[in-house]
Amino acid sequence: MVALTSGVVSVARTLDRCTVLGPGVRAVVWVQGCPLRCHGCVAAETLPFEGGTARPVAELADWLAGLGPVEGVTLSGGEPFSQPEALAALLDAVRERRPEFTAMAYSGFRHEALRRGTAGQRALLDRLDLLVDGPYVASRHAPLRWRGSANQRVIALTGRYEDLLAGPDTSAGLEVSLAADGTLSWAGVPPVPDFRDRLDAQLAARGFALRRADPAHPEAPGSPPGPGDPDGPARPGYADPAGTGAGDPGAPGDPAGRPREARHDSTHDDKDEVRGEP
C-alpha cells in the first residue's frame, strides 16, 4: 500500500447533505485548485491553486464520520486527483469508524489516464466506488445524471452501485439553499449550458447581484459550490484527460501543474483533446 503522508486538504467548500451529486444522501467536498481550464466551467473560483482553506485530514474525517444519515461523500472541485494522498487518507480515516461509507469522485481525466498516474492517484482511485471521468465539453452539453457533457462517464469501480447505474440516465437537477445569513448556494450539475451566465442575468433583471467568491476567501457569502463536472490532471503537470498517452507538457512534480484549456475535436468522438496553454 502506498504511504499516505499528506495531512491537509485545500478545500473550496463543503456541504453536509446533498442528493444531486451521487446516489443517496451524500456529503460533498469541493477541493481548491485545477490545472485545466474547461470552457464553460461553472465554478471558476475553484480553479486557482491559491486560496482555499487548509483543512486537516483528521478534522474533515471527524466531520464526515459524525454526519449521521449520509451514505458517503462525493469529491468534486477543483480537481480531486491533484490532492490524491490527502483524500485517500481521508477516506481511510472515515472508514475506520464507518466501514460502509461510500466514495465518489469527479475527474477531468479519463479513468485510463488515472490508472497510469502517480501512486497517490492510483491509491485514491482504488478507494472509490464511483468515478465520473472526462473534462466538461460545452459543445456536448447534455442533461445527464451527475455529469454535464456526453463525453463524461459514470464508472462503477466496485459492486456497490452497479444496479443503480442501470436506471434512467437523466439529470438529477440542482439543489438551491438559502442560509440564515442570506447566502444563496446551489449544488449539482446544471442541466442547461451557460447556467452561471443565465443565473446572473435572471437575478440582475430582478435587481439582485450574485457575488462571485474570492478564491482567497472561498466560503464568503454568495459563493456557489463547485460543479459536478470539474477537470484536472492525470498526474501533476500531465494534461491527457482522454487517456491517449500523449506527452507531458507540464513540469513533473509540480502539484499545481500549468493551466490547460480543454478543447473538443469533433473528429475524435469521445476522445477529448487537451492542449497545453503556456
CSV table of C-alpha atoms in Angstrom, one decimal:
chain,number,residue,atom,x,y,z
A,1,MET,CA,0.0,0.0,0.0
A,2,VAL,CA,1.2,3.5,-0.9
A,3,ALA,CA,2.4,5.6,2.0
A,4,LEU,CA,-0.1,8.4,2.6
A,5,THR,CA,1.7,11.3,4.0
A,6,SER,CA,-0.3,14.5,3.2
A,7,GLY,CA,-2.4,15.5,6.2
A,8,VAL,CA,-4.1,18.6,4.8
A,9,VAL,CA,-6.7,19.2,2.1
A,10,SER,CA,-7.1,22.5,0.3
A,11,VAL,CA,-10.9,22.9,0.4
A,12,ALA,CA,-13.1,25.4,-1.5
A,13,ARG,CA,-16.3,24.4,0.1
A,14,THR,CA,-18.2,21.6,1.9
A,15,LEU,CA,-21.8,20.5,2.1
A,16,ASP,CA,-23.1,18.1,4.7
A,17,ARG,CA,-26.2,17.0,2.8
A,18,CYS,CA,-26.7,16.6,-1.0
A,19,THR,CA,-28.9,14.4,-3.2
A,20,VAL,CA,-27.9,15.6,-6.7
A,21,LEU,CA,-24.2,14.7,-6.8
A,22,GLY,CA,-24.3,11.0,-6.5
A,23,PRO,CA,-26.5,8.2,-5.1
A,24,GLY,CA,-28.5,8.7,-2.0
A,25,VAL,CA,-27.8,11.4,0.6
A,26,ARG,CA,-24.1,12.4,0.5
A,27,ALA,CA,-21.7,14.9,1.9
A,28,VAL,CA,-19.7,16.9,-0.7
A,29,VAL,CA,-16.1,18.2,-0.5
A,30,TRP,CA,-15.1,20.6,-3.3
A,31,VAL,CA,-11.3,20.9,-3.3
A,32,GLN,CA,-9.5,24.0,-4.4
A,33,GLY,CA,-7.3,24.0,-7.5
A,34,CYS,CA,-7.4,22.6,-11.0
A,35,PRO,CA,-4.7,22.7,-13.7
A,36,LEU,CA,-7.2,22.6,-16.6
A,37,ARG,CA,-9.5,25.4,-17.9
A,38,CYS,CA,-12.6,23.8,-19.5
A,39,HIS,CA,-14.6,26.3,-21.4
A,40,GLY,CA,-17.9,26.8,-19.6
A,41,CYS,CA,-16.8,25.7,-16.2
A,42,VAL,CA,-19.4,26.9,-13.7
A,43,ALA,CA,-17.1,27.2,-10.7
A,44,ALA,CA,-14.1,29.3,-11.9
A,45,GLU,CA,-13.4,30.2,-8.2
A,46,THR,CA,-12.3,26.7,-7.5
A,47,LEU,CA,-9.7,26.7,-10.3
A,48,PRO,CA,-6.8,28.6,-8.8
A,49,PHE,CA,-4.5,26.7,-6.5
A,50,GLU,CA,-4.0,29.8,-4.5
A,51,GLY,CA,-6.7,30.4,-1.9
A,52,GLY,CA,-8.9,27.7,-0.4
A,53,THR,CA,-9.0,26.7,3.2
A,54,ALA,CA,-6.4,24.3,4.6
A,55,ARG,CA,-8.4,21.6,6.4
A,56,PRO,CA,-6.5,18.9,8.3
A,57,VAL,CA,-7.5,15.4,7.2
A,58,ALA,CA,-8.3,14.5,10.8
A,59,GLU,CA,-10.7,17.4,11.1
A,60,LEU,CA,-12.5,16.5,7.9
A,61,ALA,CA,-12.7,12.9,8.9
A,62,ASP,CA,-14.3,13.8,12.2
A,63,TRP,CA,-16.9,15.9,10.4
A,64,LEU,CA,-17.8,13.2,7.8
A,65,ALA,CA,-17.9,10.4,10.4
A,66,GLY,CA,-20.2,12.4,12.6
A,67,LEU,CA,-22.7,13.5,10.0
A,68,GLY,CA,-25.3,10.8,10.7
A,69,PRO,CA,-27.7,9.6,8.0
A,70,VAL,CA,-25.4,10.2,4.9
A,71,GLU,CA,-24.2,7.1,3.0
A,72,GLY,CA,-21.0,8.6,1.6
A,73,VAL,CA,-19.0,11.5,0.3
A,74,THR,CA,-18.6,13.0,-3.2
A,75,LEU,CA,-15.3,14.6,-4.0
A,76,SER,CA,-15.5,17.4,-6.5
A,77,GLY,CA,-13.8,20.7,-7.2
A,78,GLY,CA,-11.4,21.8,-8.5
A,79,GLU,CA,-9.7,18.5,-9.2
A,80,PRO,CA,-9.6,15.9,-6.5
A,81,PHE,CA,-6.8,14.0,-8.2
A,82,SER,CA,-4.5,17.0,-7.6
A,83,GLN,CA,-4.6,16.1,-3.9
A,84,PRO,CA,-4.9,12.3,-4.0
A,85,GLU,CA,-2.8,11.3,-1.0
A,86,ALA,CA,-4.7,13.5,1.4
A,87,LEU,CA,-8.1,12.4,0.1
A,88,ALA,CA,-7.1,8.8,0.1
A,89,ALA,CA,-6.0,9.2,3.8
A,90,LEU,CA,-9.3,11.0,4.5
A,91,LEU,CA,-11.4,8.0,3.2
A,92,ASP,CA,-9.3,5.6,5.2
A,93,ALA,CA,-9.8,7.6,8.3
A,94,VAL,CA,-13.6,7.8,7.9
A,95,ARG,CA,-13.9,4.1,7.1
A,96,GLU,CA,-12.1,3.2,10.2
A,97,ARG,CA,-15.2,4.4,12.0
A,98,ARG,CA,-17.8,3.9,9.2
A,99,PRO,CA,-16.7,0.9,7.1
A,100,GLU,CA,-19.7,1.1,4.7
A,101,PHE,CA,-19.1,4.8,3.9
A,102,THR,CA,-19.0,5.1,0.1
A,103,ALA,CA,-16.9,7.4,-2.0
A,104,MET,CA,-17.5,9.0,-5.4
A,105,ALA,CA,-15.2,11.5,-7.2
A,106,TYR,CA,-15.1,13.6,-10.3
A,107,SER,CA,-12.0,14.0,-12.5
A,108,GLY,CA,-11.4,15.8,-15.8
A,109,PHE,CA,-9.1,12.9,-16.7
A,110,ARG,CA,-10.2,9.6,-18.1
A,111,HIS,CA,-10.1,6.5,-16.0
A,112,GLU,CA,-7.5,5.0,-18.2
A,113,ALA,CA,-5.2,8.0,-17.7
A,114,LEU,CA,-5.6,8.0,-14.0
A,115,ARG,CA,-4.7,4.3,-13.9
A,116,ARG,CA,-1.3,5.4,-15.4
A,117,GLY,CA,-1.0,8.2,-12.9
A,118,THR,CA,1.0,8.6,-9.7
A,119,ALA,CA,0.9,6.1,-6.8
A,120,GLY,CA,-1.2,8.5,-4.8
A,121,GLN,CA,-3.7,8.9,-7.7
A,122,ARG,CA,-4.0,5.1,-8.1
A,123,ALA,CA,-4.5,4.8,-4.3
A,124,LEU,CA,-7.4,7.3,-4.4
A,125,LEU,CA,-8.9,5.5,-7.4
A,126,ASP,CA,-8.7,2.2,-5.5
A,127,ARG,CA,-10.8,3.7,-2.7
A,128,LEU,CA,-13.7,4.9,-4.8
A,129,ASP,CA,-17.0,3.3,-5.5
A,130,LEU,CA,-17.9,5.6,-8.4
A,131,LEU,CA,-15.9,7.8,-10.8
A,132,VAL,CA,-17.2,10.5,-13.2
A,133,ASP,CA,-14.4,11.0,-15.7
A,134,GLY,CA,-13.5,13.3,-18.5
A,135,PRO,CA,-13.4,17.1,-19.0
A,136,TYR,CA,-16.6,19.1,-19.4
A,137,VAL,CA,-17.1,19.8,-23.1
A,138,ALA,CA,-19.5,22.7,-23.6
A,139,SER,CA,-20.3,21.7,-27.2
A,140,ARG,CA,-21.5,18.3,-26.0
A,141,HIS,CA,-23.6,19.6,-23.0
A,142,ALA,CA,-26.4,17.1,-22.1
A,143,PRO,CA,-28.8,16.7,-19.2
A,144,LEU,CA,-27.3,13.5,-17.9
A,145,ARG,CA,-27.2,12.0,-14.4
A,146,TRP,CA,-24.4,13.6,-12.3
A,147,ARG,CA,-22.5,14.9,-15.3
A,148,GLY,CA,-22.6,17.8,-17.8
A,149,SER,CA,-21.4,16.6,-21.2
A,150,ALA,CA,-21.9,13.4,-23.2
A,151,ASN,CA,-18.2,12.5,-23.3
A,152,GLN,CA,-18.2,12.0,-19.5
A,153,ARG,CA,-18.8,8.6,-18.0
A,154,VAL,CA,-20.1,7.2,-14.7
A,155,ILE,CA,-17.9,4.3,-13.9
A,156,ALA,CA,-18.6,1.7,-11.1
A,157,LEU,CA,-15.3,0.8,-9.5
A,158,THR,CA,-16.9,-1.6,-7.0
A,159,GLY,CA,-20.2,-3.5,-6.9
A,160,ARG,CA,-21.9,-1.1,-4.6
A,161,TYR,CA,-23.9,0.9,-7.2
A,162,GLU,CA,-23.9,-1.3,-10.3
A,163,ASP,CA,-27.6,-1.9,-10.2
A,164,LEU,CA,-28.3,1.8,-9.7
A,165,LEU,CA,-26.4,2.7,-12.9
A,166,ALA,CA,-28.8,0.6,-14.9
A,167,GLY,CA,-31.6,3.2,-14.3
A,168,PRO,CA,-32.6,6.2,-16.5
A,169,ASP,CA,-29.6,8.5,-17.5
A,170,THR,CA,-31.3,11.8,-16.9
A,171,SER,CA,-30.3,14.9,-15.0
A,172,ALA,CA,-30.5,14.8,-11.2
A,173,GLY,CA,-31.2,18.5,-11.2
A,174,LEU,CA,-30.0,21.2,-8.8
A,175,GLU,CA,-30.4,21.9,-5.1
A,176,VAL,CA,-30.6,25.5,-4.0
A,177,SER,CA,-30.4,26.7,-0.4
A,178,LEU,CA,-30.7,30.0,1.4
A,179,ALA,CA,-28.8,30.3,4.6
A,180,ALA,CA,-29.9,32.3,7.6
A,181,ASP,CA,-27.3,35.0,6.8
A,182,GLY,CA,-28.8,35.4,3.3
A,183,THR,CA,-26.2,33.3,1.5
A,184,LEU,CA,-27.6,31.7,-1.7
A,185,SER,CA,-25.8,28.5,-2.7
A,186,TRP,CA,-26.5,25.7,-5.2
A,187,ALA,CA,-25.2,22.2,-5.9
A,188,GLY,CA,-25.5,19.8,-8.8
A,189,VAL,CA,-24.8,19.6,-12.5
A,190,PRO,CA,-26.7,22.3,-14.4
A,191,PRO,CA,-29.0,20.6,-17.0
A,192,VAL,CA,-28.6,23.6,-19.3
A,193,PRO,CA,-25.4,25.1,-20.8
A,194,ASP,CA,-24.2,28.6,-19.7
A,195,PHE,CA,-26.0,28.2,-16.4
A,196,ARG,CA,-23.9,30.7,-14.4
A,197,ASP,CA,-24.4,33.4,-17.0
A,198,ARG,CA,-28.1,32.7,-17.3
A,199,LEU,CA,-28.5,32.8,-13.5
A,200,ASP,CA,-26.6,36.1,-13.2
A,201,ALA,CA,-28.8,37.6,-15.9
A,202,GLN,CA,-32.0,36.5,-14.3
A,203,LEU,CA,-31.0,37.8,-10.9
A,204,ALA,CA,-29.8,41.1,-12.4
A,205,ALA,CA,-33.1,41.5,-14.1
A,206,ARG,CA,-34.8,41.3,-10.7
A,207,GLY,CA,-32.4,43.7,-9.0
A,208,PHE,CA,-30.1,41.1,-7.4
A,209,ALA,CA,-26.3,40.6,-7.8
A,210,LEU,CA,-24.7,37.3,-7.2
A,211,ARG,CA,-21.3,38.0,-5.7
A,212,ARG,CA,-18.6,35.6,-7.1
A,213,ALA,CA,-16.3,34.1,-4.5
A,214,ASP,CA,-12.8,35.3,-4.0
A,215,PRO,CA,-10.5,32.2,-4.2
A,216,ALA,CA,-8.7,33.5,-1.2
A,217,HIS,CA,-11.9,33.5,0.8
A,218,PRO,CA,-13.9,30.6,-0.7
A,219,GLU,CA,-16.6,30.4,1.8
A,220,ALA,CA,-17.7,34.1,1.5
A,221,PRO,CA,-21.4,34.7,1.1
A,222,GLY,CA,-22.6,34.2,-2.4
A,223,SER,CA,-20.0,31.5,-3.1
A,224,PRO,CA,-21.6,28.7,-5.1
A,225,PRO,CA,-20.3,25.2,-4.8
A,226,GLY,CA,-18.1,23.5,-7.3
A,227,PRO,CA,-19.6,21.9,-10.4
A,228,GLY,CA,-20.5,18.3,-10.9
A,229,ASP,CA,-18.2,18.3,-13.9
A,230,PRO,CA,-14.8,19.5,-12.9
A,231,ASP,CA,-11.5,18.9,-14.6
A,232,GLY,CA,-7.8,18.1,-13.7
A,233,PRO,CA,-4.6,16.3,-14.3
A,234,ALA,CA,-3.8,12.6,-14.6
A,235,ARG,CA,-0.6,13.4,-12.7
A,236,PRO,CA,0.9,16.7,-11.6
A,237,GLY,CA,1.5,18.8,-14.8
A,238,TYR,CA,0.2,16.0,-17.1
A,239,ALA,CA,-2.6,17.0,-19.4
A,240,ASP,CA,-4.1,13.9,-21.0
A,241,PRO,CA,-7.7,13.5,-20.0
A,242,ALA,CA,-8.6,11.4,-22.9
A,243,GLY,CA,-6.1,8.7,-21.9
A,244,THR,CA,-4.2,8.9,-25.1
A,245,GLY,CA,-0.8,8.6,-23.6
A,246,ALA,CA,0.3,12.0,-25.1
A,247,GLY,CA,3.5,13.6,-23.9
A,248,ASP,CA,3.7,15.5,-20.7
A,249,PRO,CA,3.8,19.3,-21.4
A,250,GLY,CA,3.9,20.2,-17.7
A,251,ALA,CA,6.6,20.1,-15.1
A,252,PRO,CA,6.6,16.7,-13.3
A,253,GLY,CA,6.4,17.1,-9.6
A,254,ASP,CA,4.6,20.5,-9.7
A,255,PRO,CA,1.4,19.8,-7.8
A,256,ALA,CA,-0.3,22.8,-9.4
A,257,GLY,CA,0.8,22.0,-13.0
A,258,ARG,CA,0.0,24.7,-15.5
A,259,PRO,CA,-3.4,25.9,-16.6
A,260,ARG,CA,-4.7,24.0,-19.6
A,261,GLU,CA,-7.7,24.6,-21.8
A,262,ALA,CA,-9.8,21.6,-22.7
A,263,ARG,CA,-10.9,21.7,-26.3
A,264,HIS,CA,-13.0,19.1,-28.1
A,265,ASP,CA,-12.1,17.9,-31.5
A,266,SER,CA,-15.3,16.5,-33.1
A,267,THR,CA,-13.3,14.1,-35.3
A,268,HIS,CA,-12.3,12.2,-32.3
A,269,ASP,CA,-15.7,11.2,-31.0
A,270,ASP,CA,-15.3,10.5,-27.3
A,271,LYS,CA,-11.6,11.4,-27.2
A,272,ASP,CA,-11.2,14.9,-25.8
A,273,GLU,CA,-8.0,16.7,-26.6
A,274,VAL,CA,-6.3,18.8,-24.0
A,275,ARG,CA,-3.7,21.1,-25.4
A,276,GLY,CA,-1.3,22.9,-23.2
A,277,GLU,CA,-1.5,26.6,-23.0
A,278,PRO,CA,1.6,28.4,-21.6
